[in-house]
Amino acid sequence: MTPPATTRFAPSPTGFLHLGHVVSGLYSRIMAGEGGRFLIRIEDIDTTRCTPELIAALREDLEWLGLSSDEPVRRQSRHFPEYQVVLKTLRERGLLYPCFCTRREIAEAATQTAPDGSLVYPGTCRHGPVHVGREPVWRLDMARALDVLQGVPGWHEIWHGRVAGKADAFGDIVLARRDTGVSYHLCVTHDDALEGVTTVTRGRDLYEATSVQRVLQDLMGWPEPTYAHHALILDAEGHKLSKRDGAEGVRVLRQAGWRARQVREHPLVRQALEASLPTGAYSGG
């Protein structure tokens, strides 16, 4: 179907695995191709919500499902110093600035939304002021970054060709949060480069985020992977089905007597995978 690739499945253990995770894990393994590498990464930078109990449950459920990593599983929470090195590099290049605005202040001042529906930061702190006593987040000066890159980078989406990036429509994104000192965008691009991921697979809900991550890859001189975004499990109204809204949890199905193969071939899982792959490419979990 596709040449051998290195892919990764990177769940964040803020809750138990559900069928949406099963789709992502199977899709990533399929896209690795015959002879490729399938990696598992635990994205647990939110050390408050990602508890040891949830991480242990995640690993147990993955093993039960038959999703095992071809290399040791990487846990992001054990690598904060590596991410700080990247932040230091970007600061020294004048590409980051501290932002002291609260979420409420941003919501009141923002006038635009980004392609992913988030508010575009209005740039209040780009040239000051400093608020004594407030812990800052660190934002990427997007205009300056795109000037350095001399344009907005795009990416190659498997089966769809070259996609034009929209990073300029996201504004100055946060690369270091107050609570964790890092951000998803920073950690995921760093780790994909470090682990040699050649095809990034993930849900369609993260499609727009690719624009931002391509900027970081080019700024840091990291390789550009190809991308493949899979269909989501949707509810009757066409919204992403999350566990909060009643998505079936793997652990619940296990307790109800389901076998691993039955979960991998659940009708909702099969439907999402068939919608994400060329006709006839999916032959079951």
PDB file of N, CA, C and O in Angstrom, residues 108-184:
ATOM      1  N   GLU A 108     -11.255  38.805  25.721  1.00  0.00           N
ATOM      2  CA  GLU A 108     -11.884  40.121  25.570  1.00  0.00           C
ATOM      3  C   GLU A 108     -11.262  40.939  24.446  1.00  0.00           C
ATOM      4  O   GLU A 108     -11.935  41.772  23.833  1.00  0.00           O
ATOM      5  N   ALA A 109      -9.959  40.681  24.156  1.00  0.00           N
ATOM      6  CA  ALA A 109      -9.262  41.498  23.158  1.00  0.00           C
ATOM      7  C   ALA A 109      -9.193  40.859  21.770  1.00  0.00           C
ATOM      8  O   ALA A 109      -9.045  41.560  20.767  1.00  0.00           O
ATOM      9  N   ALA A 110      -9.318  39.536  21.708  1.00  0.00           N
ATOM     10  CA  ALA A 110      -9.163  38.847  20.424  1.00  0.00           C
ATOM     11  C   ALA A 110     -10.319  39.169  19.478  1.00  0.00           C
ATOM     12  O   ALA A 110     -11.475  39.256  19.894  1.00  0.00           O
ATOM     13  N   THR A 111      -9.992  39.317  18.210  1.00  0.00           N
ATOM     14  CA  THR A 111     -11.007  39.619  17.195  1.00  0.00           C
ATOM     15  C   THR A 111     -11.032  38.598  16.071  1.00  0.00           C
ATOM     16  O   THR A 111     -11.872  38.681  15.175  1.00  0.00           O
ATOM     17  N   GLN A 112     -10.110  37.626  16.117  1.00  0.00           N
ATOM     18  CA  GLN A 112     -10.033  36.635  15.047  1.00  0.00           C
ATOM     19  C   GLN A 112      -9.926  35.234  15.639  1.00  0.00           C
ATOM     20  O   GLN A 112      -9.489  35.054  16.779  1.00  0.00           O
ATOM     21  N   THR A 113     -10.300  34.248  14.828  1.00  0.00           N
ATOM     22  CA  THR A 113     -10.105  32.856  15.204  1.00  0.00           C
ATOM     23  C   THR A 113      -9.186  32.184  14.187  1.00  0.00           C
ATOM     24  O   THR A 113      -9.194  32.523  13.001  1.00  0.00           O
ATOM     25  N   ALA A 114      -8.401  31.245  14.681  1.00  0.00           N
ATOM     26  CA  ALA A 114      -7.471  30.507  13.838  1.00  0.00           C
ATOM     27  C   ALA A 114      -8.211  29.403  13.084  1.00  0.00           C
ATOM     28  O   ALA A 114      -9.372  29.107  13.377  1.00  0.00           O
ATOM     29  N   PRO A 115      -7.567  28.772  12.102  1.00  0.00           N
ATOM     30  CA  PRO A 115      -8.219  27.696  11.339  1.00  0.00           C
ATOM     31  C   PRO A 115      -8.728  26.537  12.192  1.00  0.00           C
ATOM     32  O   PRO A 115      -9.652  25.832  11.789  1.00  0.00           O
ATOM     33  N   ASP A 116      -8.145  26.335  13.366  1.00  0.00           N
ATOM     34  CA  ASP A 116      -8.611  25.254  14.236  1.00  0.00           C
ATOM     35  C   ASP A 116      -9.687  25.709  15.214  1.00  0.00           C
ATOM     36  O   ASP A 116     -10.118  24.948  16.086  1.00  0.00           O
ATOM     37  N   GLY A 117     -10.131  26.958  15.089  1.00  0.00           N
ATOM     38  CA  GLY A 117     -11.188  27.484  15.940  1.00  0.00           C
ATOM     39  C   GLY A 117     -10.723  28.171  17.200  1.00  0.00           C
ATOM     40  O   GLY A 117     -11.527  28.758  17.931  1.00  0.00           O
ATOM     41  N   SER A 118      -9.430  28.149  17.481  1.00  0.00           N
ATOM     42  CA  SER A 118      -8.898  28.819  18.668  1.00  0.00           C
ATOM     43  C   SER A 118      -8.809  30.324  18.425  1.00  0.00           C
ATOM     44  O   SER A 118      -8.803  30.792  17.282  1.00  0.00           O
ATOM     45  N   LEU A 119      -8.744  31.087  19.509  1.00  0.00           N
ATOM     46  CA  LEU A 119      -8.617  32.532  19.388  1.00  0.00           C
ATOM     47  C   LEU A 119      -7.199  32.905  18.953  1.00  0.00           C
ATOM     48  O   LEU A 119      -6.224  32.317  19.411  1.00  0.00           O
ATOM     49  N   VAL A 120      -7.106  33.876  18.083  1.00  0.00           N
ATOM     50  CA  VAL A 120      -5.796  34.378  17.661  1.00  0.00           C
ATOM     51  C   VAL A 120      -5.353  35.442  18.653  1.00  0.00           C
ATOM     52  O   VAL A 120      -6.072  36.425  18.886  1.00  0.00           O
ATOM     53  N   TYR A 121      -4.189  35.247  19.223  1.00  0.00           N
ATOM     54  CA  TYR A 121      -3.677  36.207  20.201  1.00  0.00           C
ATOM     55  C   TYR A 121      -3.485  37.572  19.544  1.00  0.00           C
ATOM     56  O   TYR A 121      -2.863  37.669  18.474  1.00  0.00           O
ATOM     57  N   PRO A 122      -3.995  38.640  20.159  1.00  0.00           N
ATOM     58  CA  PRO A 122      -3.937  39.970  19.524  1.00  0.00           C
ATOM     59  C   PRO A 122      -2.577  40.653  19.588  1.00  0.00           C
ATOM     60  O   PRO A 122      -2.436  41.773  19.075  1.00  0.00           O
ATOM     61  N   GLY A 123      -1.595  40.039  20.211  1.00  0.00           N
ATOM     62  CA  GLY A 123      -0.244  40.613  20.216  1.00  0.00           C
ATOM     63  C   GLY A 123       0.017  41.628  21.298  1.00  0.00           C
ATOM     64  O   GLY A 123       0.978  42.406  21.202  1.00  0.00           O
ATOM     65  N   THR A 124      -0.767  41.634  22.349  1.00  0.00           N
ATOM     66  CA  THR A 124      -0.672  42.641  23.410  1.00  0.00           C
ATOM     67  C   THR A 124       0.725  42.757  23.990  1.00  0.00           C
ATOM     68  O   THR A 124       1.234  43.865  24.215  1.00  0.00           O
ATOM     69  N   CYS A 125       1.376  41.636  24.245  1.00  0.00           N
ATOM     70  CA  CYS A 125       2.683  41.634  24.928  1.00  0.00           C
ATOM     71  C   CYS A 125       3.866  41.542  23.974  1.00  0.00           C
ATOM     72  O   CYS A 125       5.006  41.404  24.422  1.00  0.00           O
ATOM     73  N   ARG A 126       3.616  41.611  22.684  1.00  0.00           N
ATOM     74  CA  ARG A 126       4.711  41.412  21.727  1.00  0.00           C
ATOM     75  C   ARG A 126       5.855  42.405  21.955  1.00  0.00           C
ATOM     76  O   ARG A 126       7.027  42.074  21.788  1.00  0.00           O
ATOM     77  N   HIS A 127       5.518  43.606  22.359  1.00  0.00           N
ATOM     78  CA  HIS A 127       6.543  44.620  22.629  1.00  0.00           C
ATOM     79  C   HIS A 127       6.421  45.147  24.060  1.00  0.00           C
ATOM     80  O   HIS A 127       6.749  46.302  24.333  1.00  0.00           O
ATOM     81  N   GLY A 128       5.919  44.278  24.983  1.00  0.00           N
ATOM     82  CA  GLY A 128       5.720  44.685  26.363  1.00  0.00           C
ATOM     83  C   GLY A 128       4.231  44.893  26.608  1.00  0.00           C
ATOM     84  O   GLY A 128       3.400  44.666  25.720  1.00  0.00           O
ATOM     85  N   PRO A 129       3.807  45.273  27.825  1.00  0.00           N
ATOM     86  CA  PRO A 129       4.643  45.525  29.000  1.00  0.00           C
ATOM     87  C   PRO A 129       4.849  44.254  29.830  1.00  0.00           C
ATOM     88  O   PRO A 129       4.230  43.228  29.561  1.00  0.00           O
ATOM     89  N   VAL A 130       5.715  44.343  30.834  1.00  0.00           N
ATOM     90  CA  VAL A 130       5.953  43.245  31.765  1.00  0.00           C
ATOM     91  C   VAL A 130       5.069  43.444  32.984  1.00  0.00           C
ATOM     92  O   VAL A 130       5.002  44.535  33.544  1.00  0.00           O
ATOM     93  N   HIS A 131       4.366  42.390  33.381  1.00  0.00           N
ATOM     94  CA  HIS A 131       3.513  42.447  34.563  1.00  0.00           C
ATOM     95  C   HIS A 131       4.223  41.768  35.724  1.00  0.00           C
ATOM     96  O   HIS A 131       4.355  40.537  35.750  1.00  0.00           O
ATOM     97  N   VAL A 132       4.698  42.552  36.655  1.00  0.00           N
ATOM     98  CA  VAL A 132       5.407  42.017  37.811  1.00  0.00           C
ATOM     99  C   VAL A 132       4.461  41.146  38.628  1.00  0.00           C
ATOM    100  O   VAL A 132       3.318  41.512  38.892  1.00  0.00           O
ATOM    101  N   GLY A 133       4.952  39.963  38.999  1.00  0.00           N
ATOM    102  CA  GLY A 133       4.147  39.060  39.803  1.00  0.00           C
ATOM    103  C   GLY A 133       3.365  38.048  39.005  1.00  0.00           C
ATOM    104  O   GLY A 133       2.794  37.116  39.577  1.00  0.00           O
ATOM    105  N   ARG A 134       3.307  38.212  37.683  1.00  0.00           N
ATOM    106  CA  ARG A 134       2.626  37.239  36.829  1.00  0.00           C
ATOM    107  C   ARG A 134       3.643  36.325  36.148  1.00  0.00           C
ATOM    108  O   ARG A 134       4.642  36.795  35.611  1.00  0.00           O
ATOM    109  N   GLU A 135       3.366  35.042  36.172  1.00  0.00           N
ATOM    110  CA  GLU A 135       4.215  34.082  35.454  1.00  0.00           C
ATOM    111  C   GLU A 135       3.847  34.137  33.972  1.00  0.00           C
ATOM    112  O   GLU A 135       2.670  34.023  33.614  1.00  0.00           O
ATOM    113  N   PRO A 136       4.819  34.305  33.072  1.00  0.00           N
ATOM    114  CA  PRO A 136       4.474  34.413  31.652  1.00  0.00           C
ATOM    115  C   PRO A 136       4.379  33.057  30.956  1.00  0.00           C
ATOM    116  O   PRO A 136       4.941  32.060  31.422  1.00  0.00           O
ATOM    117  N   VAL A 137       3.674  33.035  29.847  1.00  0.00           N
ATOM    118  CA  VAL A 137       3.842  31.976  28.861  1.00  0.00           C
ATOM    119  C   VAL A 137       4.831  32.543  27.836  1.00  0.00           C
ATOM    120  O   VAL A 137       5.084  33.752  27.808  1.00  0.00           O
ATOM    121  N   TRP A 138       5.373  31.668  26.994  1.00  0.00           N
ATOM    122  CA  TRP A 138       6.285  32.141  25.950  1.00  0.00           C
ATOM    123  C   TRP A 138       5.659  31.853  24.593  1.00  0.00           C
ATOM    124  O   TRP A 138       5.243  30.726  24.313  1.00  0.00           O
ATOM    125  N   ARG A 139       5.559  32.912  23.793  1.00  0.00           N
ATOM    126  CA  ARG A 139       4.917  32.814  22.488  1.00  0.00           C
ATOM    127  C   ARG A 139       5.933  32.937  21.356  1.00  0.00           C
ATOM    128  O   ARG A 139       6.926  33.662  21.463  1.00  0.00           O
ATOM    129  N   LEU A 140       5.632  32.226  20.277  1.00  0.00           N
ATOM    130  CA  LEU A 140       6.418  32.347  19.055  1.00  0.00           C
ATOM    131  C   LEU A 140       5.967  33.586  18.305  1.00  0.00           C
ATOM    132  O   LEU A 140       4.767  33.773  18.063  1.00  0.00           O
ATOM    133  N   ASP A 141       6.897  34.449  17.944  1.00  0.00           N
ATOM    134  CA  ASP A 141       6.580  35.614  17.109  1.00  0.00           C
ATOM    135  C   ASP A 141       6.412  35.097  15.687  1.00  0.00           C
ATOM    136  O   ASP A 141       7.394  34.927  14.953  1.00  0.00           O
ATOM    137  N   MET A 142       5.178  34.805  15.314  1.00  0.00           N
ATOM    138  CA  MET A 142       4.926  34.124  14.051  1.00  0.00           C
ATOM    139  C   MET A 142       5.371  34.931  12.843  1.00  0.00           C
ATOM    140  O   MET A 142       5.949  34.375  11.890  1.00  0.00           O
ATOM    141  N   ALA A 143       5.119  36.232  12.855  1.00  0.00           N
ATOM    142  CA  ALA A 143       5.517  37.059  11.709  1.00  0.00           C
ATOM    143  C   ALA A 143       7.031  37.018  11.517  1.00  0.00           C
ATOM    144  O   ALA A 143       7.528  36.894  10.395  1.00  0.00           O
ATOM    145  N   ARG A 144       7.762  37.109  12.617  1.00  0.00           N
ATOM    146  CA  ARG A 144       9.221  37.066  12.533  1.00  0.00           C
ATOM    147  C   ARG A 144       9.687  35.688  12.079  1.00  0.00           C
ATOM    148  O   ARG A 144      10.625  35.562  11.272  1.00  0.00           O
ATOM    149  N   ALA A 145       9.050  34.636  12.584  1.00  0.00           N
ATOM    150  CA  ALA A 145       9.437  33.284  12.193  1.00  0.00           C
ATOM    151  C   ALA A 145       9.224  33.054  10.700  1.00  0.00           C
ATOM    152  O   ALA A 145      10.082  32.487  10.013  1.00  0.00           O
ATOM    153  N   LEU A 146       8.082  33.499  10.189  1.00  0.00           N
ATOM    154  CA  LEU A 146       7.805  33.308   8.762  1.00  0.00           C
ATOM    155  C   LEU A 146       8.715  34.166   7.892  1.00  0.00           C
ATOM    156  O   LEU A 146       9.031  33.800   6.757  1.00  0.00           O
ATOM    157  N   ASP A 147       9.158  35.300   8.445  1.00  0.00           N
ATOM    158  CA  ASP A 147      10.126  36.122   7.732  1.00  0.00           C
ATOM    159  C   ASP A 147      11.461  35.387   7.621  1.00  0.00           C
ATOM    160  O   ASP A 147      12.111  35.400   6.568  1.00  0.00           O
ATOM    161  N   VAL A 148      11.851  34.727   8.711  1.00  0.00           N
ATOM    162  CA  VAL A 148      13.082  33.935   8.696  1.00  0.00           C
ATOM    163  C   VAL A 148      12.981  32.815   7.671  1.00  0.00           C
ATOM    164  O   VAL A 148      13.932  32.532   6.933  1.00  0.00           O
ATOM    165  N   LEU A 149      11.819  32.188   7.601  1.00  0.00           N
ATOM    166  CA  LEU A 149      11.614  31.071   6.675  1.00  0.00           C
ATOM    167  C   LEU A 149      11.310  31.538   5.256  1.00  0.00           C
ATOM    168  O   LEU A 149      11.269  30.723   4.332  1.00  0.00           O
ATOM    169  N   GLN A 150      11.053  32.819   5.094  1.00  0.00           N
ATOM    170  CA  GLN A 150      10.735  33.417   3.795  1.00  0.00           C
ATOM    171  C   GLN A 150       9.489  32.775   3.160  1.00  0.00           C
ATOM    172  O   GLN A 150       9.461  32.483   1.964  1.00  0.00           O
ATOM    173  N   GLY A 151       8.497  32.572   3.997  1.00  0.00           N
ATOM    174  CA  GLY A 151       7.237  32.033   3.490  1.00  0.00           C
ATOM    175  C   GLY A 151       6.575  31.109   4.491  1.00  0.00           C
ATOM    176  O   GLY A 151       7.127  30.806   5.540  1.00  0.00           O
ATOM    177  N   VAL A 152       5.370  30.691   4.146  1.00  0.00           N
ATOM    178  CA  VAL A 152       4.596  29.796   5.004  1.00  0.00           C
ATOM    179  C   VAL A 152       4.785  28.361   4.520  1.00  0.00           C
ATOM    180  O   VAL A 152       4.404  28.037   3.386  1.00  0.00           O
ATOM    181  N   PRO A 153       5.360  27.487   5.325  1.00  0.00           N
ATOM    182  CA  PRO A 153       5.589  26.110   4.865  1.00  0.00           C
ATOM    183  C   PRO A 153       4.306  25.302   4.774  1.00  0.00           C
ATOM    184  O   PRO A 153       3.380  25.477   5.566  1.00  0.00           O
ATOM    185  N   GLY A 154       4.250  24.426   3.798  1.00  0.00           N
ATOM    186  CA  GLY A 154       3.137  23.501   3.646  1.00  0.00           C
ATOM    187  C   GLY A 154       3.586  22.099   3.988  1.00  0.00           C
ATOM    188  O   GLY A 154       4.641  21.896   4.592  1.00  0.00           O
ATOM    189  N   TRP A 155       2.792  21.111   3.591  1.00  0.00           N
ATOM    190  CA  TRP A 155       3.185  19.730   3.863  1.00  0.00           C
ATOM    191  C   TRP A 155       2.577  18.800   2.829  1.00  0.00           C
ATOM    192  O   TRP A 155       1.688  19.178   2.071  1.00  0.00           O
ATOM    193  N   HIS A 156       3.080  17.559   2.815  1.00  0.00           N
ATOM    194  CA  HIS A 156       2.552  16.544   1.903  1.00  0.00           C
ATOM    195  C   HIS A 156       1.619  15.627   2.674  1.00  0.00           C
ATOM    196  O   HIS A 156       2.017  14.976   3.634  1.00  0.00           O
ATOM    197  N   GLU A 157       0.360  15.587   2.252  1.00  0.00           N
ATOM    198  CA  GLU A 157      -0.648  14.708   2.835  1.00  0.00           C
ATOM    199  C   GLU A 157      -0.785  13.479   1.931  1.00  0.00           C
ATOM    200  O   GLU A 157      -1.096  13.605   0.743  1.00  0.00           O
ATOM    201  N   ILE A 158      -0.508  12.311   2.509  1.00  0.00           N
ATOM    202  CA  ILE A 158      -0.563  11.086   1.725  1.00  0.00           C
ATOM    203  C   ILE A 158      -1.933  10.938   1.070  1.00  0.00           C
ATOM    204  O   ILE A 158      -2.970  11.134   1.709  1.00  0.00           O
ATOM    205  N   TRP A 159      -1.919  10.595  -0.219  1.00  0.00           N
ATOM    206  CA  TRP A 159      -3.104  10.408  -1.064  1.00  0.00           C
ATOM    207  C   TRP A 159      -3.780  11.717  -1.467  1.00  0.00           C
ATOM    208  O   TRP A 159      -4.736  11.708  -2.228  1.00  0.00           O
ATOM    209  N   HIS A 160      -3.275  12.836  -1.015  1.00  0.00           N
ATOM    210  CA  HIS A 160      -3.902  14.114  -1.361  1.00  0.00           C
ATOM    211  C   HIS A 160      -2.909  15.119  -1.941  1.00  0.00           C
ATOM    212  O   HIS A 160      -3.320  16.132  -2.497  1.00  0.00           O
ATOM    213  N   GLY A 161      -1.627  14.874  -1.798  1.00  0.00           N
ATOM    214  CA  GLY A 161      -0.643  15.769  -2.369  1.00  0.00           C
ATOM    215  C   GLY A 161      -0.257  16.921  -1.458  1.00  0.00           C
ATOM    216  O   GLY A 161      -0.504  16.900  -0.252  1.00  0.00           O
ATOM    217  N   ARG A 162       0.327  17.950  -2.063  1.00  0.00           N
ATOM    218  CA  ARG A 162       0.846  19.077  -1.302  1.00  0.00           C
ATOM    219  C   ARG A 162      -0.294  19.955  -0.788  1.00  0.00           C
ATOM    220  O   ARG A 162      -1.247  20.267  -1.510  1.00  0.00           O
ATOM    221  N   VAL A 163      -0.187  20.345   0.492  1.00  0.00           N
ATOM    222  CA  VAL A 163      -1.191  21.185   1.143  1.00  0.00           C
ATOM    223  C   VAL A 163      -0.544  22.512   1.528  1.00  0.00           C
ATOM    224  O   VAL A 163       0.562  22.544   2.084  1.00  0.00           O
ATOM    225  N   ALA A 164      -1.200  23.619   1.225  1.00  0.00           N
ATOM    226  CA  ALA A 164      -0.678  24.935   1.579  1.00  0.00           C
ATOM    227  C   ALA A 164      -0.852  25.162   3.083  1.00  0.00           C
ATOM    228  O   ALA A 164      -1.917  24.923   3.642  1.00  0.00           O
ATOM    229  N   GLY A 165       0.200  25.632   3.732  1.00  0.00           N
ATOM    230  CA  GLY A 165       0.131  25.911   5.156  1.00  0.00           C
ATOM    231  C   GLY A 165      -0.622  27.198   5.452  1.00  0.00           C
ATOM    232  O   GLY A 165      -0.758  28.071   4.593  1.00  0.00           O
ATOM    233  N   LYS A 166      -1.118  27.303   6.693  1.00  0.00           N
ATOM    234  CA  LYS A 166      -1.873  28.483   7.119  1.00  0.00           C
ATOM    235  C   LYS A 166      -1.324  29.051   8.431  1.00  0.00           C
ATOM    236  O   LYS A 166      -2.064  29.634   9.215  1.00  0.00           O
ATOM    237  N   ALA A 167      -0.036  28.850   8.671  1.00  0.00           N
ATOM    238  CA  ALA A 167       0.522  29.258   9.961  1.00  0.00           C
ATOM    239  C   ALA A 167       0.316  30.740  10.250  1.00  0.00           C
ATOM    240  O   ALA A 167       0.151  31.144  11.402  1.00  0.00           O
ATOM    241  N   ASP A 168       0.312  31.559   9.216  1.00  0.00           N
ATOM    242  CA  ASP A 168       0.135  32.997   9.408  1.00  0.00           C
ATOM    243  C   ASP A 168      -1.230  33.336   9.985  1.00  0.00           C
ATOM    244  O   ASP A 168      -1.419  34.414  10.564  1.00  0.00           O
ATOM    245  N   ALA A 169      -2.192  32.425   9.867  1.00  0.00           N
ATOM    246  CA  ALA A 169      -3.539  32.678  10.394  1.00  0.00           C
ATOM    247  C   ALA A 169      -3.683  32.257  11.858  1.00  0.00           C
ATOM    248  O   ALA A 169      -4.745  32.463  12.449  1.00  0.00           O
ATOM    249  N   PHE A 170      -2.632  31.688  12.444  1.00  0.00           N
ATOM    250  CA  PHE A 170      -2.688  31.235  13.833  1.00  0.00           C
ATOM    251  C   PHE A 170      -2.171  32.283  14.818  1.00  0.00           C
ATOM    252  O   PHE A 170      -2.418  32.180  16.016  1.00  0.00           O
ATOM    253  N   GLY A 171      -1.447  33.277  14.320  1.00  0.00           N
ATOM    254  CA  GLY A 171      -0.891  34.275  15.224  1.00  0.00           C
ATOM    255  C   GLY A 171       0.237  33.698  16.065  1.00  0.00           C
ATOM    256  O   GLY A 171       0.837  32.679  15.722  1.00  0.00           O
ATOM    257  N   ASP A 172       0.512  34.368  17.178  1.00  0.00           N
ATOM    258  CA  ASP A 172       1.651  34.015  18.026  1.00  0.00           C
ATOM    259  C   ASP A 172       1.259  32.915  19.006  1.00  0.00           C
ATOM    260  O   ASP A 172       0.724  33.167  20.087  1.00  0.00           O
ATOM    261  N   ILE A 173       1.551  31.692  18.639  1.00  0.00           N
ATOM    262  CA  ILE A 173       1.143  30.535  19.441  1.00  0.00           C
ATOM    263  C   ILE A 173       2.014  30.373  20.684  1.00  0.00           C
ATOM    264  O   ILE A 173       3.158  30.842  20.728  1.00  0.00           O
ATOM    265  N   VAL A 174       1.485  29.719  21.688  1.00  0.00           N
ATOM    266  CA  VAL A 174       2.218  29.445  22.924  1.00  0.00           C
ATOM    267  C   VAL A 174       3.111  28.226  22.727  1.00  0.00           C
ATOM    268  O   VAL A 174       2.651  27.168  22.300  1.00  0.00           O
ATOM    269  N   LEU A 175       4.398  28.373  23.070  1.00  0.00           N
ATOM    270  CA  LEU A 175       5.322  27.238  23.030  1.00  0.00           C
ATOM    271  C   LEU A 175       5.766  26.808  24.422  1.00  0.00           C
ATOM    272  O   LEU A 175       6.367  25.741  24.568  1.00  0.00           O
ATOM    273  N   ALA A 176       5.499  27.637  25.426  1.00  0.00           N
ATOM    274  CA  ALA A 176       5.814  27.264  26.810  1.00  0.00           C
ATOM    275  C   ALA A 176       4.674  27.734  27.699  1.00  0.00           C
ATOM    276  O   ALA A 176       4.489  28.934  27.897  1.00  0.00           O
ATOM    277  N   ARG A 177       3.900  26.781  28.207  1.00  0.00           N
ATOM    278  CA  ARG A 177       2.764  27.108  29.061  1.00  0.00           C
ATOM    279  C   ARG A 177       3.217  27.405  30.483  1.00  0.00           C
ATOM    280  O   ARG A 177       4.311  27.045  30.901  1.00  0.00           O
ATOM    281  N   ARG A 178       2.328  28.063  31.255  1.00  0.00           N
ATOM    282  CA  ARG A 178       2.651  28.372  32.643  1.00  0.00           C
ATOM    283  C   ARG A 178       2.751  27.120  33.496  1.00  0.00           C
ATOM    284  O   ARG A 178       3.634  27.001  34.338  1.00  0.00           O
ATOM    285  N   ASP A 179       1.837  26.175  33.278  1.00  0.00           N
ATOM    286  CA  ASP A 179       1.765  25.021  34.170  1.00  0.00           C
ATOM    287  C   ASP A 179       2.827  23.971  33.892  1.00  0.00           C
ATOM    288  O   ASP A 179       3.358  23.357  34.824  1.00  0.00           O
ATOM    289  N   THR A 180       3.186  23.774  32.623  1.00  0.00           N
ATOM    290  CA  THR A 180       4.132  22.711  32.284  1.00  0.00           C
ATOM    291  C   THR A 180       5.491  23.228  31.814  1.00  0.00           C
ATOM    292  O   THR A 180       6.473  22.489  31.814  1.00  0.00           O
ATOM    293  N   GLY A 181       5.550  24.487  31.396  1.00  0.00           N
ATOM    294  CA  GLY A 181       6.809  25.031  30.887  1.00  0.00           C
ATOM    295  C   GLY A 181       7.090  24.674  29.444  1.00  0.00           C
ATOM    296  O   GLY A 181       8.084  25.129  28.864  1.00  0.00           O
ATOM    297  N   VAL A 182       6.213  23.861  28.840  1.00  0.00           N
ATOM    298  CA  VAL A 182       6.364  23.460  27.435  1.00  0.00           C
ATOM    299  C   VAL A 182       4.969  23.430  26.812  1.00  0.00           C
ATOM    300  O   VAL A 182       3.990  23.768  27.457  1.00  0.00           O
ATOM    301  N   SER A 183       4.879  23.017  25.564  1.00  0.00           N
ATOM    302  CA  SER A 183       3.573  22.916  24.899  1.00  0.00           C
ATOM    303  C   SER A 183       3.540  21.695  24.006  1.00  0.00           C
ATOM    304  O   SER A 183       4.584  21.137  23.630  1.00  0.00           O
ATOM    305  N   TYR A 184       2.343  21.301  23.639  1.00  0.00           N
ATOM    306  CA  TYR A 184       2.158  20.154  22.743  1.00  0.00           C
ATOM    307  C   TYR A 184       2.916  20.343  21.431  1.00  0.00           C
ATOM    308  O   TYR A 184       3.642  19.447  20.982  1.00  0.00           O
TER     309      TYR A 184
END
